[in-house]
Amino acid sequence: MRRTIAAVVAALAIGLTGAAEAKTLKLQASSAPGDWAHRFMTEGWQQKVGVMSGGSLKVEVLPTKAVVPYKETIDAVANGILDGDLNAVSYFSGRDPAFAMIGDLIAGYDTAEEVQTFCMEGGGKEILQKLYDKYAGGNIHVVGCGPYTKEALVSKVPIKSVEDFKGVKIRSPEGLAAEVFKRAGASPVSLPFSEVYTSLEKGIVDAADASAFVNNEASGMHKVAKYPLYPGIHSMAVLQFVVNKDVWNKLTDAERTILETWYVSAYVTMRRQADLLDRDLAAKYNAPGSDVTIIDWSKEERAKFRKIAVAAWEDYAKKSPLAQEALDAHLAFMKKTGLID
């Protein structure tokens, strides 16, 4: 009997020790509170890590700017202020043009699935790791990267062709996206996603490289910008999942595997759900009586825009060795998968 009691006490002690050592990783995302994408993560998916790990590991997905400005998350992760981030890679294009190449190869791919595959299987995350080894002192571990949608473009004015971009003030992340819009005749303005609605409302910008159709709807964009371009012509913003290297190294092999599996499952599911919701919203706004006019570019106009983008890729790649390596990886993947000859 004494041995049984002792065994129970020992088991309880182990359980309490495990509970004390349970770790919650704080991750700052690029999405704002109320966005569909943020609710997707916080109202179901972040909780799955705790279930999968039996409670030894949890994650908390914080909205943009919750801890640090959106362009400073990687510094916060490297210094241990944040445990990790789920931020947009292109936000860091000012540090090296390669971030733009990995973050959003404007007009480069047809589907978000293609870019997810490039990031996870075609060399994308390896180049991103090289970037953080160089610019974050080796203090960041890249778990993965990829987009979940081909973004729509919200606009207060009809943009039916490349020509219509002339003189349009458009919100765009700095880097390659801004360069492509500039070459198309627009005037890019760098703003975080959380400021897009008020900037449109106040006339600071006329249009915005924002997010998925469903995200734009959840943020109220179509109340003030009634000429969305859908399907999108340009962007599939790559979101990364990075973790502080010391934090990563202290996790068990099982916990690392859980985070890797959770990340892939979350973003594949998000991609599928966003696509279906986007299609439902497009049908709603295409119905008679809608005060929103969806603009779908012709193949000819899309081809013109892609030609502008390709020239920007090539010039941008010359700005750094890692940018050229990133573009070469994209082109090798596109050739391997039949996207280009």
PDB file of N, CA and C in Angstrom, residues 144-211:
ATOM      1  N   GLY A 144       8.631  27.722 -41.507  1.00  0.00           N
ATOM      2  CA  GLY A 144       8.014  27.613 -42.821  1.00  0.00           C
ATOM      3  C   GLY A 144       7.590  28.958 -43.362  1.00  0.00           C
ATOM      4  N   CYS A 145       7.082  28.938 -44.595  1.00  0.00           N
ATOM      5  CA  CYS A 145       6.598  30.164 -45.222  1.00  0.00           C
ATOM      6  C   CYS A 145       5.612  29.804 -46.325  1.00  0.00           C
ATOM      7  N   GLY A 146       4.792  30.764 -46.685  1.00  0.00           N
ATOM      8  CA  GLY A 146       3.840  30.562 -47.770  1.00  0.00           C
ATOM      9  C   GLY A 146       2.646  31.493 -47.632  1.00  0.00           C
ATOM     10  N   PRO A 147       1.951  31.752 -48.734  1.00  0.00           N
ATOM     11  CA  PRO A 147       0.733  32.568 -48.698  1.00  0.00           C
ATOM     12  C   PRO A 147      -0.483  31.687 -48.433  1.00  0.00           C
ATOM     13  N   TYR A 148      -1.609  32.299 -48.137  1.00  0.00           N
ATOM     14  CA  TYR A 148      -2.841  31.519 -48.047  1.00  0.00           C
ATOM     15  C   TYR A 148      -3.862  31.982 -49.081  1.00  0.00           C
ATOM     16  N   THR A 149      -3.502  33.008 -49.871  1.00  0.00           N
ATOM     17  CA  THR A 149      -4.474  33.492 -50.850  1.00  0.00           C
ATOM     18  C   THR A 149      -3.789  34.298 -51.948  1.00  0.00           C
ATOM     19  N   LYS A 150      -4.449  34.377 -53.080  1.00  0.00           N
ATOM     20  CA  LYS A 150      -4.090  35.376 -54.083  1.00  0.00           C
ATOM     21  C   LYS A 150      -4.942  36.594 -53.767  1.00  0.00           C
ATOM     22  N   GLU A 151      -4.294  37.673 -53.396  1.00  0.00           N
ATOM     23  CA  GLU A 151      -5.016  38.810 -52.861  1.00  0.00           C
ATOM     24  C   GLU A 151      -5.850  39.537 -53.913  1.00  0.00           C
ATOM     25  N   ALA A 152      -6.969  40.054 -53.459  1.00  0.00           N
ATOM     26  CA  ALA A 152      -7.730  41.007 -54.268  1.00  0.00           C
ATOM     27  C   ALA A 152      -7.064  42.373 -54.105  1.00  0.00           C
ATOM     28  N   LEU A 153      -7.491  43.343 -54.872  1.00  0.00           N
ATOM     29  CA  LEU A 153      -6.973  44.700 -54.742  1.00  0.00           C
ATOM     30  C   LEU A 153      -8.171  45.624 -54.568  1.00  0.00           C
ATOM     31  N   VAL A 154      -8.197  46.391 -53.484  1.00  0.00           N
ATOM     32  CA  VAL A 154      -9.331  47.279 -53.232  1.00  0.00           C
ATOM     33  C   VAL A 154      -9.044  48.667 -53.795  1.00  0.00           C
ATOM     34  N   SER A 155     -10.073  49.282 -54.352  1.00  0.00           N
ATOM     35  CA  SER A 155      -9.875  50.589 -54.979  1.00  0.00           C
ATOM     36  C   SER A 155     -11.137  51.434 -54.912  1.00  0.00           C
ATOM     37  N   LYS A 156     -10.943  52.742 -54.746  1.00  0.00           N
ATOM     38  CA  LYS A 156     -12.044  53.699 -54.764  1.00  0.00           C
ATOM     39  C   LYS A 156     -12.353  54.171 -56.181  1.00  0.00           C
ATOM     40  N   VAL A 157     -11.427  53.850 -57.102  1.00  0.00           N
ATOM     41  CA  VAL A 157     -11.601  54.255 -58.501  1.00  0.00           C
ATOM     42  C   VAL A 157     -11.500  53.020 -59.385  1.00  0.00           C
ATOM     43  N   PRO A 158     -12.205  52.996 -60.519  1.00  0.00           N
ATOM     44  CA  PRO A 158     -12.118  51.826 -61.403  1.00  0.00           C
ATOM     45  C   PRO A 158     -10.717  51.701 -62.014  1.00  0.00           C
ATOM     46  N   ILE A 159     -10.098  50.541 -61.840  1.00  0.00           N
ATOM     47  CA  ILE A 159      -8.802  50.259 -62.460  1.00  0.00           C
ATOM     48  C   ILE A 159      -9.009  49.036 -63.348  1.00  0.00           C
ATOM     49  N   LYS A 160      -9.295  49.310 -64.614  1.00  0.00           N
ATOM     50  CA  LYS A 160      -9.654  48.234 -65.538  1.00  0.00           C
ATOM     51  C   LYS A 160      -8.498  47.798 -66.428  1.00  0.00           C
ATOM     52  N   SER A 161      -7.366  48.506 -66.310  1.00  0.00           N
ATOM     53  CA  SER A 161      -6.227  48.203 -67.161  1.00  0.00           C
ATOM     54  C   SER A 161      -4.956  48.736 -66.527  1.00  0.00           C
ATOM     55  N   VAL A 162      -3.817  48.380 -67.088  1.00  0.00           N
ATOM     56  CA  VAL A 162      -2.539  48.916 -66.628  1.00  0.00           C
ATOM     57  C   VAL A 162      -2.537  50.437 -66.754  1.00  0.00           C
ATOM     58  N   GLU A 163      -3.092  50.939 -67.839  1.00  0.00           N
ATOM     59  CA  GLU A 163      -3.151  52.378 -68.079  1.00  0.00           C
ATOM     60  C   GLU A 163      -3.853  53.118 -66.939  1.00  0.00           C
ATOM     61  N   ASP A 164      -4.855  52.480 -66.333  1.00  0.00           N
ATOM     62  CA  ASP A 164      -5.635  53.131 -65.277  1.00  0.00           C
ATOM     63  C   ASP A 164      -4.858  53.307 -63.969  1.00  0.00           C
ATOM     64  N   PHE A 165      -3.685  52.686 -63.867  1.00  0.00           N
ATOM     65  CA  PHE A 165      -2.875  52.851 -62.666  1.00  0.00           C
ATOM     66  C   PHE A 165      -2.197  54.225 -62.613  1.00  0.00           C
ATOM     67  N   LYS A 166      -2.110  54.889 -63.729  1.00  0.00           N
ATOM     68  CA  LYS A 166      -1.386  56.157 -63.773  1.00  0.00           C
ATOM     69  C   LYS A 166      -1.998  57.184 -62.819  1.00  0.00           C
ATOM     70  N   GLY A 167      -1.156  57.676 -61.910  1.00  0.00           N
ATOM     71  CA  GLY A 167      -1.584  58.700 -60.966  1.00  0.00           C
ATOM     72  C   GLY A 167      -2.313  58.180 -59.735  1.00  0.00           C
ATOM     73  N   VAL A 168      -2.560  56.873 -59.652  1.00  0.00           N
ATOM     74  CA  VAL A 168      -3.278  56.304 -58.512  1.00  0.00           C
ATOM     75  C   VAL A 168      -2.346  56.172 -57.311  1.00  0.00           C
ATOM     76  N   LYS A 169      -2.757  56.706 -56.175  1.00  0.00           N
ATOM     77  CA  LYS A 169      -2.002  56.522 -54.933  1.00  0.00           C
ATOM     78  C   LYS A 169      -2.407  55.173 -54.338  1.00  0.00           C
ATOM     79  N   ILE A 170      -1.461  54.259 -54.245  1.00  0.00           N
ATOM     80  CA  ILE A 170      -1.797  52.911 -53.818  1.00  0.00           C
ATOM     81  C   ILE A 170      -0.959  52.473 -52.630  1.00  0.00           C
ATOM     82  N   ARG A 171      -1.627  51.963 -51.631  1.00  0.00           N
ATOM     83  CA  ARG A 171      -0.911  51.392 -50.490  1.00  0.00           C
ATOM     84  C   ARG A 171      -0.214  50.125 -50.958  1.00  0.00           C
ATOM     85  N   SER A 172       1.082  50.021 -50.642  1.00  0.00           N
ATOM     86  CA  SER A 172       1.846  48.846 -51.026  1.00  0.00           C
ATOM     87  C   SER A 172       2.996  48.658 -50.055  1.00  0.00           C
ATOM     88  N   PRO A 173       3.313  47.409 -49.692  1.00  0.00           N
ATOM     89  CA  PRO A 173       4.530  47.183 -48.908  1.00  0.00           C
ATOM     90  C   PRO A 173       5.735  47.662 -49.703  1.00  0.00           C
ATOM     91  N   GLU A 174       6.763  48.142 -49.010  1.00  0.00           N
ATOM     92  CA  GLU A 174       7.955  48.585 -49.719  1.00  0.00           C
ATOM     93  C   GLU A 174       8.631  47.388 -50.383  1.00  0.00           C
ATOM     94  N   GLY A 175       9.443  47.662 -51.382  1.00  0.00           N
ATOM     95  CA  GLY A 175      10.150  46.580 -52.044  1.00  0.00           C
ATOM     96  C   GLY A 175       9.623  46.311 -53.432  1.00  0.00           C
ATOM     97  N   LEU A 176       9.592  45.031 -53.783  1.00  0.00           N
ATOM     98  CA  LEU A 176       9.254  44.636 -55.146  1.00  0.00           C
ATOM     99  C   LEU A 176       7.841  45.049 -55.541  1.00  0.00           C
ATOM    100  N   ALA A 177       6.885  44.870 -54.641  1.00  0.00           N
ATOM    101  CA  ALA A 177       5.501  45.241 -54.954  1.00  0.00           C
ATOM    102  C   ALA A 177       5.412  46.729 -55.289  1.00  0.00           C
ATOM    103  N   ALA A 178       6.029  47.546 -54.466  1.00  0.00           N
ATOM    104  CA  ALA A 178       6.006  48.986 -54.712  1.00  0.00           C
ATOM    105  C   ALA A 178       6.679  49.325 -56.038  1.00  0.00           C
ATOM    106  N   GLU A 179       7.758  48.623 -56.357  1.00  0.00           N
ATOM    107  CA  GLU A 179       8.470  48.884 -57.605  1.00  0.00           C
ATOM    108  C   GLU A 179       7.605  48.559 -58.821  1.00  0.00           C
ATOM    109  N   VAL A 180       6.872  47.435 -58.753  1.00  0.00           N
ATOM    110  CA  VAL A 180       6.014  47.046 -59.876  1.00  0.00           C
ATOM    111  C   VAL A 180       4.901  48.074 -60.076  1.00  0.00           C
ATOM    112  N   PHE A 181       4.249  48.487 -58.993  1.00  0.00           N
ATOM    113  CA  PHE A 181       3.184  49.483 -59.108  1.00  0.00           C
ATOM    114  C   PHE A 181       3.726  50.811 -59.640  1.00  0.00           C
ATOM    115  N   LYS A 182       4.920  51.163 -59.191  1.00  0.00           N
ATOM    116  CA  LYS A 182       5.546  52.406 -59.655  1.00  0.00           C
ATOM    117  C   LYS A 182       5.784  52.346 -61.159  1.00  0.00           C
ATOM    118  N   ARG A 183       6.273  51.204 -61.647  1.00  0.00           N
ATOM    119  CA  ARG A 183       6.540  51.050 -63.075  1.00  0.00           C
ATOM    120  C   ARG A 183       5.252  51.050 -63.896  1.00  0.00           C
ATOM    121  N   ALA A 184       4.146  50.669 -63.234  1.00  0.00           N
ATOM    122  CA  ALA A 184       2.847  50.690 -63.918  1.00  0.00           C
ATOM    123  C   ALA A 184       2.234  52.093 -63.937  1.00  0.00           C
ATOM    124  N   GLY A 185       2.875  53.039 -63.245  1.00  0.00           N
ATOM    125  CA  GLY A 185       2.404  54.417 -63.262  1.00  0.00           C
ATOM    126  C   GLY A 185       1.750  54.891 -61.985  1.00  0.00           C
ATOM    127  N   ALA A 186       1.612  53.999 -60.986  1.00  0.00           N
ATOM    128  CA  ALA A 186       0.981  54.373 -59.719  1.00  0.00           C
ATOM    129  C   ALA A 186       1.994  55.031 -58.779  1.00  0.00           C
ATOM    130  N   SER A 187       1.488  55.590 -57.677  1.00  0.00           N
ATOM    131  CA  SER A 187       2.346  56.191 -56.653  1.00  0.00           C
ATOM    132  C   SER A 187       2.214  55.375 -55.371  1.00  0.00           C
ATOM    133  N   PRO A 188       3.160  54.478 -55.087  1.00  0.00           N
ATOM    134  CA  PRO A 188       3.057  53.603 -53.915  1.00  0.00           C
ATOM    135  C   PRO A 188       3.246  54.360 -52.594  1.00  0.00           C
ATOM    136  N   VAL A 189       2.473  53.949 -51.585  1.00  0.00           N
ATOM    137  CA  VAL A 189       2.571  54.491 -50.233  1.00  0.00           C
ATOM    138  C   VAL A 189       2.676  53.300 -49.278  1.00  0.00           C
ATOM    139  N   SER A 190       3.698  53.289 -48.412  1.00  0.00           N
ATOM    140  CA  SER A 190       3.891  52.169 -47.486  1.00  0.00           C
ATOM    141  C   SER A 190       3.087  52.397 -46.209  1.00  0.00           C
ATOM    142  N   LEU A 191       2.156  51.478 -45.946  1.00  0.00           N
ATOM    143  CA  LEU A 191       1.318  51.541 -44.745  1.00  0.00           C
ATOM    144  C   LEU A 191       1.078  50.125 -44.227  1.00  0.00           C
ATOM    145  N   PRO A 192       0.963  49.917 -42.906  1.00  0.00           N
ATOM    146  CA  PRO A 192       0.580  48.605 -42.393  1.00  0.00           C
ATOM    147  C   PRO A 192      -0.879  48.313 -42.723  1.00  0.00           C
ATOM    148  N   PHE A 193      -1.225  47.058 -42.762  1.00  0.00           N
ATOM    149  CA  PHE A 193      -2.594  46.665 -43.107  1.00  0.00           C
ATOM    150  C   PHE A 193      -3.620  47.308 -42.179  1.00  0.00           C
ATOM    151  N   SER A 194      -3.253  47.463 -40.920  1.00  0.00           N
ATOM    152  CA  SER A 194      -4.192  47.997 -39.932  1.00  0.00           C
ATOM    153  C   SER A 194      -4.601  49.441 -40.228  1.00  0.00           C
ATOM    154  N   GLU A 195      -3.852  50.149 -41.091  1.00  0.00           N
ATOM    155  CA  GLU A 195      -4.163  51.547 -41.401  1.00  0.00           C
ATOM    156  C   GLU A 195      -4.796  51.724 -42.778  1.00  0.00           C
ATOM    157  N   VAL A 196      -5.039  50.617 -43.473  1.00  0.00           N
ATOM    158  CA  VAL A 196      -5.538  50.726 -44.846  1.00  0.00           C
ATOM    159  C   VAL A 196      -6.928  51.341 -44.893  1.00  0.00           C
ATOM    160  N   TYR A 197      -7.839  50.877 -44.047  1.00  0.00           N
ATOM    161  CA  TYR A 197      -9.225  51.362 -44.110  1.00  0.00           C
ATOM    162  C   TYR A 197      -9.290  52.875 -43.912  1.00  0.00           C
ATOM    163  N   THR A 198      -8.674  53.368 -42.846  1.00  0.00           N
ATOM    164  CA  THR A 198      -8.754  54.812 -42.571  1.00  0.00           C
ATOM    165  C   THR A 198      -8.046  55.619 -43.658  1.00  0.00           C
ATOM    166  N   SER A 199      -6.990  55.061 -44.227  1.00  0.00           N
ATOM    167  CA  SER A 199      -6.273  55.762 -45.299  1.00  0.00           C
ATOM    168  C   SER A 199      -7.123  55.873 -46.560  1.00  0.00           C
ATOM    169  N   LEU A 200      -7.888  54.825 -46.860  1.00  0.00           N
ATOM    170  CA  LEU A 200      -8.827  54.878 -47.983  1.00  0.00           C
ATOM    171  C   LEU A 200      -9.950  55.871 -47.687  1.00  0.00           C
ATOM    172  N   GLU A 201     -10.475  55.784 -46.482  1.00  0.00           N
ATOM    173  CA  GLU A 201     -11.602  56.629 -46.085  1.00  0.00           C
ATOM    174  C   GLU A 201     -11.231  58.111 -46.137  1.00  0.00           C
ATOM    175  N   LYS A 202     -10.011  58.440 -45.716  1.00  0.00           N
ATOM    176  CA  LYS A 202      -9.578  59.837 -45.661  1.00  0.00           C
ATOM    177  C   LYS A 202      -8.964  60.326 -46.971  1.00  0.00           C
ATOM    178  N   GLY A 203      -8.831  59.430 -47.950  1.00  0.00           N
ATOM    179  CA  GLY A 203      -8.275  59.835 -49.231  1.00  0.00           C
ATOM    180  C   GLY A 203      -6.767  59.906 -49.261  1.00  0.00           C
ATOM    181  N   ILE A 204      -6.108  59.339 -48.264  1.00  0.00           N
ATOM    182  CA  ILE A 204      -4.646  59.303 -48.266  1.00  0.00           C
ATOM    183  C   ILE A 204      -4.153  58.420 -49.405  1.00  0.00           C
ATOM    184  N   VAL A 205      -4.917  57.353 -49.671  1.00  0.00           N
ATOM    185  CA  VAL A 205      -4.647  56.493 -50.831  1.00  0.00           C
ATOM    186  C   VAL A 205      -5.951  56.270 -51.588  1.00  0.00           C
ATOM    187  N   ASP A 206      -5.819  55.937 -52.882  1.00  0.00           N
ATOM    188  CA  ASP A 206      -6.981  55.660 -53.721  1.00  0.00           C
ATOM    189  C   ASP A 206      -7.280  54.169 -53.808  1.00  0.00           C
ATOM    190  N   ALA A 207      -6.240  53.366 -53.592  1.00  0.00           N
ATOM    191  CA  ALA A 207      -6.362  51.918 -53.730  1.00  0.00           C
ATOM    192  C   ALA A 207      -5.373  51.266 -52.777  1.00  0.00           C
ATOM    193  N   ALA A 208      -5.503  49.956 -52.618  1.00  0.00           N
ATOM    194  CA  ALA A 208      -4.609  49.279 -51.676  1.00  0.00           C
ATOM    195  C   ALA A 208      -4.351  47.830 -52.057  1.00  0.00           C
ATOM    196  N   ASP A 209      -3.080  47.484 -52.046  1.00  0.00           N
ATOM    197  CA  ASP A 209      -2.648  46.096 -52.059  1.00  0.00           C
ATOM    198  C   ASP A 209      -2.906  45.625 -50.628  1.00  0.00           C
ATOM    199  N   ALA A 210      -4.063  45.012 -50.405  1.00  0.00           N
ATOM    200  CA  ALA A 210      -4.469  44.705 -49.034  1.00  0.00           C
ATOM    201  C   ALA A 210      -4.387  43.211 -48.735  1.00  0.00           C
ATOM    202  N   SER A 211      -5.484  42.468 -48.962  1.00  0.00           N
ATOM    203  CA  SER A 211      -5.471  41.067 -48.543  1.00  0.00           C
ATOM    204  C   SER A 211      -6.482  40.279 -49.359  1.00  0.00           C
TER     205      SER A 211
END
